[in-house]
Amino acid sequence: MLEEVRLLECTNAIVKLANCFVQQTNILAKLQGVGGQKIIVERVDVHQGGQAIVGNIQGSMGGKDKK
């Protein structure tokens, strides 16, 4: 009986720690800005001799790939 109570207490402690870890991970993700930035360009003026690209452009990660 005592072993079952101790096992239940340990199981409850593990569940609480796991929940705490998940909450902290979610908070860290919010603070780090998961999802990145989104830039919407509404107007572009291209003058004579200029060049423009039209479409959905996927750029690099701003130098994060370099080490």
Tab-separated table of C-alpha atoms in Angstrom:
chain	number	residue	atom	x	y	z
A	1	MET	CA	0.000	0.000	0.000
A	2	LEU	CA	2.785	2.403	0.918
A	3	GLU	CA	4.578	1.665	-2.356
A	4	GLU	CA	1.427	2.473	-4.339
A	5	VAL	CA	1.043	5.810	-2.545
A	6	ARG	CA	4.696	6.657	-3.178
A	7	LEU	CA	4.342	5.666	-6.844
A	8	LEU	CA	1.271	7.888	-7.190
A	9	GLU	CA	3.097	10.824	-5.566
A	10	CYS	CA	6.055	10.409	-7.915
A	11	THR	CA	3.765	10.143	-10.930
A	12	ASN	CA	1.957	13.341	-9.941
A	13	ALA	CA	5.289	15.129	-9.504
A	14	ILE	CA	6.425	14.010	-12.963
A	15	VAL	CA	3.176	15.226	-14.537
A	16	LYS	CA	3.540	18.616	-12.829
A	17	LEU	CA	7.131	18.953	-14.045
A	18	ALA	CA	6.146	17.991	-17.587
A	19	ASN	CA	3.351	20.580	-17.593
A	20	CYS	CA	5.756	23.210	-16.267
A	21	PHE	CA	8.218	22.379	-19.058
A	22	VAL	CA	5.510	22.715	-21.725
A	23	GLN	CA	4.381	26.076	-20.323
A	24	GLN	CA	7.942	27.396	-20.216
A	25	THR	CA	8.579	26.198	-23.770
A	26	ASN	CA	5.458	28.014	-24.984
A	27	ILE	CA	6.493	31.217	-23.208
A	28	LEU	CA	9.994	31.015	-24.695
A	29	ALA	CA	8.549	30.523	-28.183
A	30	LYS	CA	6.364	33.620	-27.760
A	31	LEU	CA	9.301	35.683	-26.517
A	32	GLN	CA	11.497	34.577	-29.422
A	33	GLY	CA	8.862	35.550	-31.943
A	34	VAL	CA	8.149	32.204	-33.550
A	35	GLY	CA	6.589	32.778	-36.935
A	36	GLY	CA	9.092	35.368	-38.009
A	37	GLN	CA	8.396	38.712	-39.574
A	38	LYS	CA	5.972	39.430	-42.355
A	39	ILE	CA	6.474	42.439	-44.601
A	40	ILE	CA	3.702	43.573	-46.918
A	41	VAL	CA	4.635	46.000	-49.685
A	42	GLU	CA	1.555	47.832	-50.880
A	43	ARG	CA	3.058	50.115	-53.498
A	44	VAL	CA	6.205	50.099	-55.606
A	45	ASP	CA	7.165	52.789	-58.093
A	46	VAL	CA	9.501	51.670	-60.878
A	47	HIS	CA	10.929	54.541	-62.884
A	48	GLN	CA	12.476	54.476	-66.336
A	49	GLY	CA	15.542	52.245	-66.371
A	50	GLY	CA	14.560	50.568	-63.097
A	51	GLN	CA	13.803	46.904	-62.488
A	52	ALA	CA	11.261	45.229	-60.214
A	53	ILE	CA	10.345	41.700	-59.212
A	54	VAL	CA	6.665	40.828	-58.881
A	55	GLY	CA	5.592	37.780	-56.899
A	56	ASN	CA	6.097	35.919	-53.661
A	57	ILE	CA	9.831	36.061	-52.898
A	58	GLN	CA	11.379	33.683	-50.349
A	59	GLY	CA	14.609	35.183	-49.057
A	60	SER	CA	17.364	33.897	-46.816
A	61	MET	CA	17.259	34.046	-43.036
A	62	GLY	CA	19.331	37.216	-42.800
A	63	GLY	CA	22.723	35.609	-42.357
A	64	LYS	CA	21.663	32.918	-39.885
A	65	ASP	CA	22.948	30.267	-42.285
A	66	LYS	CA	26.514	31.592	-42.010
A	67	LYS	CA	28.781	30.346	-39.233
